[in-house]
PDB file of N, CA, C and O in Angstrom:
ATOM      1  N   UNK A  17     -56.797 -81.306 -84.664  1.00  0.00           N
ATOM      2  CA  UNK A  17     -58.002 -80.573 -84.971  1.00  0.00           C
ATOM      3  C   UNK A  17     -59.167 -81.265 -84.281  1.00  0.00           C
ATOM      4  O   UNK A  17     -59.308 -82.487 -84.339  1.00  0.00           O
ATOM      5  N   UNK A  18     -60.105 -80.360 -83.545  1.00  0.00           N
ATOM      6  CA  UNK A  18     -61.141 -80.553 -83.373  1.00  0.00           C
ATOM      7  C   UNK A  18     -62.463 -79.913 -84.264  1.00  0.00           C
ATOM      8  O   UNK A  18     -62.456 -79.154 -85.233  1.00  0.00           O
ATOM      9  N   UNK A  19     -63.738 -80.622 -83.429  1.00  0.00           N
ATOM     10  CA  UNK A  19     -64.649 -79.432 -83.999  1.00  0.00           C
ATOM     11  C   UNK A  19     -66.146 -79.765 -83.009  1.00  0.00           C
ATOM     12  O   UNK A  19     -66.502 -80.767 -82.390  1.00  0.00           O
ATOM     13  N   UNK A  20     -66.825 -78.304 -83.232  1.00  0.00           N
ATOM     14  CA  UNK A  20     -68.049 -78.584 -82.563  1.00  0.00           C
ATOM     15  C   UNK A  20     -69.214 -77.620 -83.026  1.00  0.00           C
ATOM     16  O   UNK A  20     -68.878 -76.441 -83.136  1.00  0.00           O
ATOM     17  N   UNK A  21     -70.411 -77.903 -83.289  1.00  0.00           N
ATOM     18  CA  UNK A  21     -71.547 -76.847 -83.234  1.00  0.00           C
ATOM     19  C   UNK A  21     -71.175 -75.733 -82.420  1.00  0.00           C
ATOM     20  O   UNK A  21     -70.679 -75.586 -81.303  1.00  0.00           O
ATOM     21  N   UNK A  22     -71.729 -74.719 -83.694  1.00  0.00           N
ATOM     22  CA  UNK A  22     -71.343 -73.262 -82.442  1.00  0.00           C
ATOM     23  C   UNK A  22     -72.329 -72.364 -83.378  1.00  0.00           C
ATOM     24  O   UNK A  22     -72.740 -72.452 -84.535  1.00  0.00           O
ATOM     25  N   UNK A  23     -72.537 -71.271 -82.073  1.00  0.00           N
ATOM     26  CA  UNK A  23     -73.452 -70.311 -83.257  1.00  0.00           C
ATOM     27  C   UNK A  23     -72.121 -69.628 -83.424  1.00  0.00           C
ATOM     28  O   UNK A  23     -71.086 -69.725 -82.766  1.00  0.00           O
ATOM     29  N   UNK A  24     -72.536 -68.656 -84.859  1.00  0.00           N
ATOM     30  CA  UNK A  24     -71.457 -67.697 -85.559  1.00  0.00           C
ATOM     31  C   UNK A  24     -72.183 -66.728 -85.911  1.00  0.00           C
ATOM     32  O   UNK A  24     -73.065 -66.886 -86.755  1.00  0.00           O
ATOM     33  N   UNK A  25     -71.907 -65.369 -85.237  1.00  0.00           N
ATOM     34  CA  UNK A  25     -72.225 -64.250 -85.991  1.00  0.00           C
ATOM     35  C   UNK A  25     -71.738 -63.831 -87.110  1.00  0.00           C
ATOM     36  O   UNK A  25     -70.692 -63.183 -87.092  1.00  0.00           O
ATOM     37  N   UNK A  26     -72.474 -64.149 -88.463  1.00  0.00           N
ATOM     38  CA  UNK A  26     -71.549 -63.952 -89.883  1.00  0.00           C
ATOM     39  C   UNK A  26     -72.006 -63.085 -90.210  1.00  0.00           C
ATOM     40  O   UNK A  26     -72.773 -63.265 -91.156  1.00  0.00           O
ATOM     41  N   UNK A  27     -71.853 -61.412 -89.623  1.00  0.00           N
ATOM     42  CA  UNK A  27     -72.482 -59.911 -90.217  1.00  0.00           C
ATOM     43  C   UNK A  27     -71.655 -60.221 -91.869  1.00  0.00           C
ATOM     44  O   UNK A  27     -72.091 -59.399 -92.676  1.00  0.00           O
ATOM     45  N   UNK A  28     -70.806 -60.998 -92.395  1.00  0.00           N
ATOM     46  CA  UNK A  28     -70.387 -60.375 -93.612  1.00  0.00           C
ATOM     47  C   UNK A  28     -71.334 -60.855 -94.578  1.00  0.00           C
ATOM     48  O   UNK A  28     -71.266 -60.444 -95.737  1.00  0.00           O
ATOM     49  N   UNK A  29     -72.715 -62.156 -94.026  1.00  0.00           N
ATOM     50  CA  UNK A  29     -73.571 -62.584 -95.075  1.00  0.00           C
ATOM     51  C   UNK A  29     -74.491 -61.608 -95.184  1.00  0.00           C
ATOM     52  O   UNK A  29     -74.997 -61.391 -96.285  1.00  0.00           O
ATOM     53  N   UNK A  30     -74.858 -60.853 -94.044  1.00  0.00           N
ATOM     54  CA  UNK A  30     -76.026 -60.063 -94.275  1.00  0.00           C
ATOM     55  C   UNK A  30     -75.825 -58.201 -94.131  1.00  0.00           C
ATOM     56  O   UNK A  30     -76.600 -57.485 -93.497  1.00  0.00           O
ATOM     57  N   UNK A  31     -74.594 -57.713 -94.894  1.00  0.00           N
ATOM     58  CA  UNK A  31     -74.216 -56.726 -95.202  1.00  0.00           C
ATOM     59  C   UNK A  31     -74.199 -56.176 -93.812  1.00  0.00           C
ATOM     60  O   UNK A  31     -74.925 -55.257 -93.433  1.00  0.00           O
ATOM     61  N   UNK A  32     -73.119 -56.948 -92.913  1.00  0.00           N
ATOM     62  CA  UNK A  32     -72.731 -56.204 -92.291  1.00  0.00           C
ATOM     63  C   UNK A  32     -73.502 -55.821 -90.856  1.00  0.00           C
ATOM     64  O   UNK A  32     -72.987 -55.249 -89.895  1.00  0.00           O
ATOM     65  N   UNK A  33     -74.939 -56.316 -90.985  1.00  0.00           N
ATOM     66  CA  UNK A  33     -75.832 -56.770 -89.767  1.00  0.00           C
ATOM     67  C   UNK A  33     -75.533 -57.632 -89.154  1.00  0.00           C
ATOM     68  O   UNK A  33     -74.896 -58.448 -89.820  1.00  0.00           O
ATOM     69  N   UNK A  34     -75.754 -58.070 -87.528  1.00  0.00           N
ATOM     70  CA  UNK A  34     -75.811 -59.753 -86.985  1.00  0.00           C
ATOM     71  C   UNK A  34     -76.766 -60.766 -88.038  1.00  0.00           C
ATOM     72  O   UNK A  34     -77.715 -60.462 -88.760  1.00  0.00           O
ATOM     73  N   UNK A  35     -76.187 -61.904 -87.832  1.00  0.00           N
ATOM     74  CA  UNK A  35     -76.898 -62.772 -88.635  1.00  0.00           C
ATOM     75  C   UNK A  35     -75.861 -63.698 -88.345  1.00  0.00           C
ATOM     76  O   UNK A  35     -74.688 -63.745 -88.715  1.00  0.00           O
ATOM     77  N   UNK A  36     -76.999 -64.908 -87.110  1.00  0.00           N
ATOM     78  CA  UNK A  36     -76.725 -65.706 -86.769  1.00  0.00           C
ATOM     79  C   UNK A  36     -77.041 -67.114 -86.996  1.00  0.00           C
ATOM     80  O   UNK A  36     -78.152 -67.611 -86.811  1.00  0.00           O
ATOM     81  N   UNK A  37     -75.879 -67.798 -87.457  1.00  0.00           N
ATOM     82  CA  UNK A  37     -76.273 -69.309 -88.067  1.00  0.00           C
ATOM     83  C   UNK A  37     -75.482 -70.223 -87.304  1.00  0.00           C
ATOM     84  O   UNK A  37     -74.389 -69.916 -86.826  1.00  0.00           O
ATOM     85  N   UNK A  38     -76.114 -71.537 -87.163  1.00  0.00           N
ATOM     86  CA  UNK A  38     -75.499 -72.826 -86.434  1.00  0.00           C
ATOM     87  C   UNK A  38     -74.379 -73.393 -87.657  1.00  0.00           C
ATOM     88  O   UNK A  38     -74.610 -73.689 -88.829  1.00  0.00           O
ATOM     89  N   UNK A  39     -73.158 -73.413 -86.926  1.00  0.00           N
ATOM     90  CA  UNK A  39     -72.036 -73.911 -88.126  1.00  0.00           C
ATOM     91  C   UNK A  39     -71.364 -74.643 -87.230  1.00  0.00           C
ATOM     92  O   UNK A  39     -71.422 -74.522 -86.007  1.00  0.00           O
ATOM     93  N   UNK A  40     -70.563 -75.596 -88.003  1.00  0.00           N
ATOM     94  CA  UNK A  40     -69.328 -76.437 -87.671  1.00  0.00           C
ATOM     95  C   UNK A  40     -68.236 -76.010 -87.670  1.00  0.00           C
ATOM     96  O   UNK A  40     -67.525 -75.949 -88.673  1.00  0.00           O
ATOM     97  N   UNK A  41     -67.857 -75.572 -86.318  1.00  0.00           N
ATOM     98  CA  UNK A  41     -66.378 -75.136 -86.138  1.00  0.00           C
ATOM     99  C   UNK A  41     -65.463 -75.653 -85.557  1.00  0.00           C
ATOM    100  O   UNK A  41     -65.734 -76.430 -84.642  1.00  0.00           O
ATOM    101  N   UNK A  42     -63.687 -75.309 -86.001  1.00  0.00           N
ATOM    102  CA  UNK A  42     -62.860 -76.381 -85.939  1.00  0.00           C
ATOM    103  C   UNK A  42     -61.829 -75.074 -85.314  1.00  0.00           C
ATOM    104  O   UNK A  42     -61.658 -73.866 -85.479  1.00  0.00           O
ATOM    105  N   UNK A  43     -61.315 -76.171 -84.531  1.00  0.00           N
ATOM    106  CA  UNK A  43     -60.176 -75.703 -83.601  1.00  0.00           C
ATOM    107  C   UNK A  43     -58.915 -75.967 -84.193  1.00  0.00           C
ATOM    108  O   UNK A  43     -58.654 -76.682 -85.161  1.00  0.00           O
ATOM    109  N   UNK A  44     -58.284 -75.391 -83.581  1.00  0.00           N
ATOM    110  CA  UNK A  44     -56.584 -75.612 -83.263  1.00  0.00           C
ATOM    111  C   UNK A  44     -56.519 -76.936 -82.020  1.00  0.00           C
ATOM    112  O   UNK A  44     -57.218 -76.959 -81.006  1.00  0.00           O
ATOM    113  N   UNK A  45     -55.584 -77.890 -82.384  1.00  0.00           N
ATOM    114  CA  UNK A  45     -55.390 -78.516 -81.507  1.00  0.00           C
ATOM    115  C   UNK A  45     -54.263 -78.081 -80.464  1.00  0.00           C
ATOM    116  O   UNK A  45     -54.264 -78.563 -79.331  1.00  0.00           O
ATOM    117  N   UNK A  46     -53.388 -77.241 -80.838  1.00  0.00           N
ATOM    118  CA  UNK A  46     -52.653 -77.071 -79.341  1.00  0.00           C
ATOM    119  C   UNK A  46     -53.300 -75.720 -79.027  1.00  0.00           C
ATOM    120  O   UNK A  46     -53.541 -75.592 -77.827  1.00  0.00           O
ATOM    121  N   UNK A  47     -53.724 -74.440 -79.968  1.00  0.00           N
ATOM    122  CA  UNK A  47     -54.193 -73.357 -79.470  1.00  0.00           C
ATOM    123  C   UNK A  47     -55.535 -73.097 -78.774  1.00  0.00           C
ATOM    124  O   UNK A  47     -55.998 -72.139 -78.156  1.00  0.00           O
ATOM    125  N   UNK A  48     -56.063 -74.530 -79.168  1.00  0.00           N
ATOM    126  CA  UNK A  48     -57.575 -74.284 -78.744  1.00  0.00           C
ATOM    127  C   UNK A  48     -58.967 -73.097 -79.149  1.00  0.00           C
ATOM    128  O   UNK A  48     -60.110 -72.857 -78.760  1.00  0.00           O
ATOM    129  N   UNK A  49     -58.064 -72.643 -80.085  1.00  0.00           N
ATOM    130  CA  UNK A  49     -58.632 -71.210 -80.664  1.00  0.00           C
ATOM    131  C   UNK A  49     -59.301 -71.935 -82.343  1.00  0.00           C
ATOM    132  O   UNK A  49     -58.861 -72.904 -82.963  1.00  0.00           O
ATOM    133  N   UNK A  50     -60.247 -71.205 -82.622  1.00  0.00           N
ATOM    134  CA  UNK A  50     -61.376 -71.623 -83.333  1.00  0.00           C
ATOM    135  C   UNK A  50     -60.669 -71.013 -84.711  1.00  0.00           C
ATOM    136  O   UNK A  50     -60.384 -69.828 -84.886  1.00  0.00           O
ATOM    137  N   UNK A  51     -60.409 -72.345 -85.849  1.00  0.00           N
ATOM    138  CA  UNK A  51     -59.880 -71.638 -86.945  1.00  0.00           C
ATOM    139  C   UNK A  51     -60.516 -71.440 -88.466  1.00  0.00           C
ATOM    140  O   UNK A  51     -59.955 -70.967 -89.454  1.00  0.00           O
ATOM    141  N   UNK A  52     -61.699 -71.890 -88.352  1.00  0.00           N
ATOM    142  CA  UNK A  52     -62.526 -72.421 -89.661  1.00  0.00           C
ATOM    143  C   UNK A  52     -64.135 -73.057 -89.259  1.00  0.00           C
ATOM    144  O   UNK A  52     -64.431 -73.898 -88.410  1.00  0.00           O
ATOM    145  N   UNK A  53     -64.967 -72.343 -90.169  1.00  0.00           N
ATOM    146  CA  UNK A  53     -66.191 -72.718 -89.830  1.00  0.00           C
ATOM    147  C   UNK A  53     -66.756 -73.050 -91.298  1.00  0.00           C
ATOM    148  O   UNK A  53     -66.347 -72.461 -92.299  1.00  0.00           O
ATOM    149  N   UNK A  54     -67.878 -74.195 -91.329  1.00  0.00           N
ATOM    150  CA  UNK A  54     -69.013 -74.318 -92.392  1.00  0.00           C
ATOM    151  C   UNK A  54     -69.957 -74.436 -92.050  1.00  0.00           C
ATOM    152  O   UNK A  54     -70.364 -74.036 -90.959  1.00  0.00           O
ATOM    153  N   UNK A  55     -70.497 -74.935 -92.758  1.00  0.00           N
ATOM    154  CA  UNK A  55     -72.385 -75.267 -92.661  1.00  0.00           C
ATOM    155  C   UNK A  55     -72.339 -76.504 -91.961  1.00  0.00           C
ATOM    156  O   UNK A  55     -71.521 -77.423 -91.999  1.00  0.00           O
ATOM    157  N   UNK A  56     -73.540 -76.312 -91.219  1.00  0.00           N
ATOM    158  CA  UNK A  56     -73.007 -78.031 -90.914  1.00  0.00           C
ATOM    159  C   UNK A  56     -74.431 -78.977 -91.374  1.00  0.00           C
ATOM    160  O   UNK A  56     -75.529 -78.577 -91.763  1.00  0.00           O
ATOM    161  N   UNK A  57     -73.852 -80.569 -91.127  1.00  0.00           N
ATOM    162  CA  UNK A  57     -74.039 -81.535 -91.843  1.00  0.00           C
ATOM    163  C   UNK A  57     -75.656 -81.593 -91.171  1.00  0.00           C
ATOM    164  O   UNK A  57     -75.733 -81.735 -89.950  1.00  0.00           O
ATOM    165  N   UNK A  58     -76.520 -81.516 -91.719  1.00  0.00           N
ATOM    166  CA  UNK A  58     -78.235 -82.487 -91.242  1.00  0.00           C
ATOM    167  C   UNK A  58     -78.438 -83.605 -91.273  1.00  0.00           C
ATOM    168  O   UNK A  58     -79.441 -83.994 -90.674  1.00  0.00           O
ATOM    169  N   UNK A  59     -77.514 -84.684 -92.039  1.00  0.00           N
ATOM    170  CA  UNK A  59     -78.205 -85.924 -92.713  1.00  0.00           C
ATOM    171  C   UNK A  59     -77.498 -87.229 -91.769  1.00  0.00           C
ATOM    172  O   UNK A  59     -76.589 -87.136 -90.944  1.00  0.00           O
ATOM    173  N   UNK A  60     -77.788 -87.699 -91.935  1.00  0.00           N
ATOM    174  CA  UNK A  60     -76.979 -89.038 -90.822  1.00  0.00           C
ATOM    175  C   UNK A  60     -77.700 -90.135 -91.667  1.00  0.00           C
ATOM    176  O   UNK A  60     -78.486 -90.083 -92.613  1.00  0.00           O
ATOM    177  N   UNK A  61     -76.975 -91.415 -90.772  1.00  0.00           N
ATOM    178  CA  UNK A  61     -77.100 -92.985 -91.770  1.00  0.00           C
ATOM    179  C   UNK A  61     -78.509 -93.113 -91.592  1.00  0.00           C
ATOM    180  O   UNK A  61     -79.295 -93.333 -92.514  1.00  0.00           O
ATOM    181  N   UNK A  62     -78.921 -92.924 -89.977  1.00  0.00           N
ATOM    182  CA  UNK A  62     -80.192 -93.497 -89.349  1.00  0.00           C
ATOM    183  C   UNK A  62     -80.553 -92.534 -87.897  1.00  0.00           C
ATOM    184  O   UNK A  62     -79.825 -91.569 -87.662  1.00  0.00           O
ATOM    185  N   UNK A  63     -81.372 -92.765 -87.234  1.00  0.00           N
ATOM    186  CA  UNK A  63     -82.300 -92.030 -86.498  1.00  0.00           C
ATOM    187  C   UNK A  63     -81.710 -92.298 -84.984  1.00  0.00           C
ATOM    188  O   UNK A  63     -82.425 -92.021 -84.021  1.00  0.00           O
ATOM    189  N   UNK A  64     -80.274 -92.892 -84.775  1.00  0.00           N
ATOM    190  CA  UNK A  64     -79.781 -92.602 -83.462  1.00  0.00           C
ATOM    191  C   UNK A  64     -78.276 -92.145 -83.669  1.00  0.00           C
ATOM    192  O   UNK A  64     -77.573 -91.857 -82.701  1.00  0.00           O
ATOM    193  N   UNK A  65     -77.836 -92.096 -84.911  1.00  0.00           N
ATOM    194  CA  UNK A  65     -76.840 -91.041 -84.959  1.00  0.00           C
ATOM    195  C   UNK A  65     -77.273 -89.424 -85.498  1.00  0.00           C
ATOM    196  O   UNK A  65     -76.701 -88.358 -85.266  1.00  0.00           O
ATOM    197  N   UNK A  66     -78.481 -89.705 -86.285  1.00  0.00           N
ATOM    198  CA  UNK A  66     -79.342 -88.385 -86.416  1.00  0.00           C
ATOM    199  C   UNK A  66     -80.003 -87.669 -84.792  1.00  0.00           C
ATOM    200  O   UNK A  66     -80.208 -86.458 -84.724  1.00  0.00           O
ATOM    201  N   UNK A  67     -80.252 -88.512 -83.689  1.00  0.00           N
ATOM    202  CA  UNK A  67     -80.178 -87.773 -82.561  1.00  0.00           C
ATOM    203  C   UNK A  67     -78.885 -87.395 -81.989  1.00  0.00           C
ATOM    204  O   UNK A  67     -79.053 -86.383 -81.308  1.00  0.00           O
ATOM    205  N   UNK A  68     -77.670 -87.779 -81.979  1.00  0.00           N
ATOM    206  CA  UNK A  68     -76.210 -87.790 -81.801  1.00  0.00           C
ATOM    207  C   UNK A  68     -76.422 -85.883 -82.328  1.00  0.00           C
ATOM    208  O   UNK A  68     -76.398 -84.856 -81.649  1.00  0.00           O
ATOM    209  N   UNK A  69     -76.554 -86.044 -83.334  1.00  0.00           N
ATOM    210  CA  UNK A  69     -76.286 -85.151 -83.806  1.00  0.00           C
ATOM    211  C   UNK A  69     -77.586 -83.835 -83.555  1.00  0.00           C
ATOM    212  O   UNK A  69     -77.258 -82.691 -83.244  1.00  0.00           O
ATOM    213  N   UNK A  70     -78.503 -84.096 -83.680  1.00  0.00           N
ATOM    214  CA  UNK A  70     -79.481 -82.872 -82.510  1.00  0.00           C
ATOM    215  C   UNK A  70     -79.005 -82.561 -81.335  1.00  0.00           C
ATOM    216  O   UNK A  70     -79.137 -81.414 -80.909  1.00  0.00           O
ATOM    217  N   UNK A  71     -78.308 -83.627 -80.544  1.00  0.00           N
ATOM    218  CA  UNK A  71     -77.769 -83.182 -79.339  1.00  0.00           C
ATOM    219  C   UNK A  71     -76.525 -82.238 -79.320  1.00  0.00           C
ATOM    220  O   UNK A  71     -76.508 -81.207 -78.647  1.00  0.00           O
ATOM    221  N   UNK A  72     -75.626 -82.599 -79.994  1.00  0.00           N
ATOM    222  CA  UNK A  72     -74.552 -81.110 -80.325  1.00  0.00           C
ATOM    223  C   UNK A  72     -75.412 -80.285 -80.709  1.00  0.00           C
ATOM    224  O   UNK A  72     -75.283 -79.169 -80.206  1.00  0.00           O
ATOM    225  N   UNK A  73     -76.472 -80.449 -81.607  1.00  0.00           N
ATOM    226  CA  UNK A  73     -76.725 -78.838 -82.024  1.00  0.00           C
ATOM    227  C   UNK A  73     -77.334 -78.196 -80.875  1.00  0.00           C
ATOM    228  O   UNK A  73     -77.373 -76.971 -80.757  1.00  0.00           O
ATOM    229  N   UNK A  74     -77.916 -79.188 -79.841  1.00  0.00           N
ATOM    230  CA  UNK A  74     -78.575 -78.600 -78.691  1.00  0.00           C
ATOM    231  C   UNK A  74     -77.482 -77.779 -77.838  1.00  0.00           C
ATOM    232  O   UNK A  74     -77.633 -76.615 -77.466  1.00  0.00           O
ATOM    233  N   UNK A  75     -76.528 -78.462 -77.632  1.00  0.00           N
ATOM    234  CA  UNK A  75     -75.011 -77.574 -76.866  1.00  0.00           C
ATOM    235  C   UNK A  75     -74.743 -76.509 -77.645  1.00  0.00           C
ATOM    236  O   UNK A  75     -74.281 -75.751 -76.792  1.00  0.00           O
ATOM    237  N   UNK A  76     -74.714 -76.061 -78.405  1.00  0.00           N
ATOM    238  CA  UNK A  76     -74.384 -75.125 -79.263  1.00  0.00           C
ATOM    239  C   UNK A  76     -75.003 -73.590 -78.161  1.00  0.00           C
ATOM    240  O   UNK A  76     -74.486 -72.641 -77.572  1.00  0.00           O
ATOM    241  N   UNK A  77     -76.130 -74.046 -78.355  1.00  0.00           N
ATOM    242  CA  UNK A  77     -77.390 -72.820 -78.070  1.00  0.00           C
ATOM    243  C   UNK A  77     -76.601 -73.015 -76.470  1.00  0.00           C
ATOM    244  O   UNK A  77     -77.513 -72.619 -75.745  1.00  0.00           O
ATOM    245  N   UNK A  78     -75.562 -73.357 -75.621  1.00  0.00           N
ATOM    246  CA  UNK A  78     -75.321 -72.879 -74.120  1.00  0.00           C
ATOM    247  C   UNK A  78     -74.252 -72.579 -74.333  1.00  0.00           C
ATOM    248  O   UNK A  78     -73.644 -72.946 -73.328  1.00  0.00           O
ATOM    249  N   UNK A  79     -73.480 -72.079 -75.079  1.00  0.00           N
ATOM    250  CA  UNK A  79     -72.360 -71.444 -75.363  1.00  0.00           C
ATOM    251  C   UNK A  79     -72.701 -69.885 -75.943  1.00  0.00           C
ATOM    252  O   UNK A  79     -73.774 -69.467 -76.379  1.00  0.00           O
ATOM    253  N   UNK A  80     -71.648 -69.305 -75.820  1.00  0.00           N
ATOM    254  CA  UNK A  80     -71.779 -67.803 -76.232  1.00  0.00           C
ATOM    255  C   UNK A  80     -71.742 -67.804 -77.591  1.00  0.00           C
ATOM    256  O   UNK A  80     -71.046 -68.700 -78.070  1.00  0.00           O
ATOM    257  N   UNK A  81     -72.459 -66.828 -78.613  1.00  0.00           N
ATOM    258  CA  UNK A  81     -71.799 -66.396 -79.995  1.00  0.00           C
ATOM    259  C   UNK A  81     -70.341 -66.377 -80.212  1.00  0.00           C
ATOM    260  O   UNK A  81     -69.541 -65.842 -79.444  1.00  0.00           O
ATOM    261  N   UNK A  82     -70.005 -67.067 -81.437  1.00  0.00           N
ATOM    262  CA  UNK A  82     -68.831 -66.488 -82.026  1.00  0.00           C
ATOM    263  C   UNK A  82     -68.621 -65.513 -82.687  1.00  0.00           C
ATOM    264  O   UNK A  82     -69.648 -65.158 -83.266  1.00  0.00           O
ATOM    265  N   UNK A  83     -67.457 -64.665 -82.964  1.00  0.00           N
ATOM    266  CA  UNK A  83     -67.767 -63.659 -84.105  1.00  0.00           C
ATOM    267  C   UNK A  83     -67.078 -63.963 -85.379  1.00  0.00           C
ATOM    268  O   UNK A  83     -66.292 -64.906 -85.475  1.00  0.00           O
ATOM    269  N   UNK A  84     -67.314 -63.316 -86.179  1.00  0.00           N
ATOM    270  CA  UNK A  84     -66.257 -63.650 -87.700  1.00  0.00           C
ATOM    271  C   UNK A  84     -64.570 -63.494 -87.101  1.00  0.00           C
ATOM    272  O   UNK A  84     -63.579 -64.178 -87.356  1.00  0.00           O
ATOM    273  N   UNK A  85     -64.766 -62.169 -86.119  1.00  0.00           N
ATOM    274  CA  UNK A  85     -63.301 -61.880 -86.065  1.00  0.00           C
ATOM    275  C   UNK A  85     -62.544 -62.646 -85.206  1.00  0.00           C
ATOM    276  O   UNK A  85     -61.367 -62.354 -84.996  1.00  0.00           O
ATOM    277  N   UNK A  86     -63.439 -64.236 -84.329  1.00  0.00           N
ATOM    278  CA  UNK A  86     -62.779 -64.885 -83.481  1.00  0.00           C
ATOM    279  C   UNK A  86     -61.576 -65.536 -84.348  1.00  0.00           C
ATOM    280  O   UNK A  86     -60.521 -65.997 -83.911  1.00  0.00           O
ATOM    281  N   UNK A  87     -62.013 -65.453 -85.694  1.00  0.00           N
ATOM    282  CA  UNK A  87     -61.352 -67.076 -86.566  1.00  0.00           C
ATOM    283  C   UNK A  87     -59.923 -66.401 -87.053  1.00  0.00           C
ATOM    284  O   UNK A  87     -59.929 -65.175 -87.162  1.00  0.00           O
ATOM    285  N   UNK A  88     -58.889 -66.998 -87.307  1.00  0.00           N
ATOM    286  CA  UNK A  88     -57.724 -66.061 -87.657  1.00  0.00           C
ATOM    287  C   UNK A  88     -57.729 -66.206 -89.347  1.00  0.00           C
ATOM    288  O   UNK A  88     -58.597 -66.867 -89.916  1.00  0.00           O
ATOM    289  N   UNK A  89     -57.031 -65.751 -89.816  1.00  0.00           N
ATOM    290  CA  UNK A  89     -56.370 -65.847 -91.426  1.00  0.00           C
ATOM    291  C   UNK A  89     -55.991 -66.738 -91.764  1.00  0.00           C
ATOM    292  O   UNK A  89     -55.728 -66.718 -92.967  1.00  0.00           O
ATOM    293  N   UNK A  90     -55.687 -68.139 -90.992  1.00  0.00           N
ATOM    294  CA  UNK A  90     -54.751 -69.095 -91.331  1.00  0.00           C
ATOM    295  C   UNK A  90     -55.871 -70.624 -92.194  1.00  0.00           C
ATOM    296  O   UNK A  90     -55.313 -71.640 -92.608  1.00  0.00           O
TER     297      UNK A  90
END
């Protein structure tokens, strides 16, 4: 398993409209296919793993949307 900042189109929070939020999503390690998403984390120990972590969220925004229906059942 991996994981990385990604945006997610979650139309099922906002009845079914786009509604796009920055989440933590996790892969398949041999499929490479995206299997599970949450909220992701803001808080860090201190103020250079708290930039660590602005910088993924910055990659996020050069990647395409995900959709709900990328993620499988599993």
């Amino acid at each position: 398993m991996f994981w990385n900042y990604r945006i997610v189109n979650t139309k099922s929070a906002n009845g079914g409209e786009d509604w796009y939020c920055l989440q933590e999503v996790y892969y398949d390690d041999h499929t490479k296919k995206p299997y599970a998403y949450c909220a992701p984390c803001t808080g860090s120990e201190d103020m250079e793993s708290l930039r660590d972590v602005w910088h993924m969220m910055e990659e996020a925004m050069k990647n395409p949307p995900l959709q709900e229906e990328d993620f499988n059942d599993s």
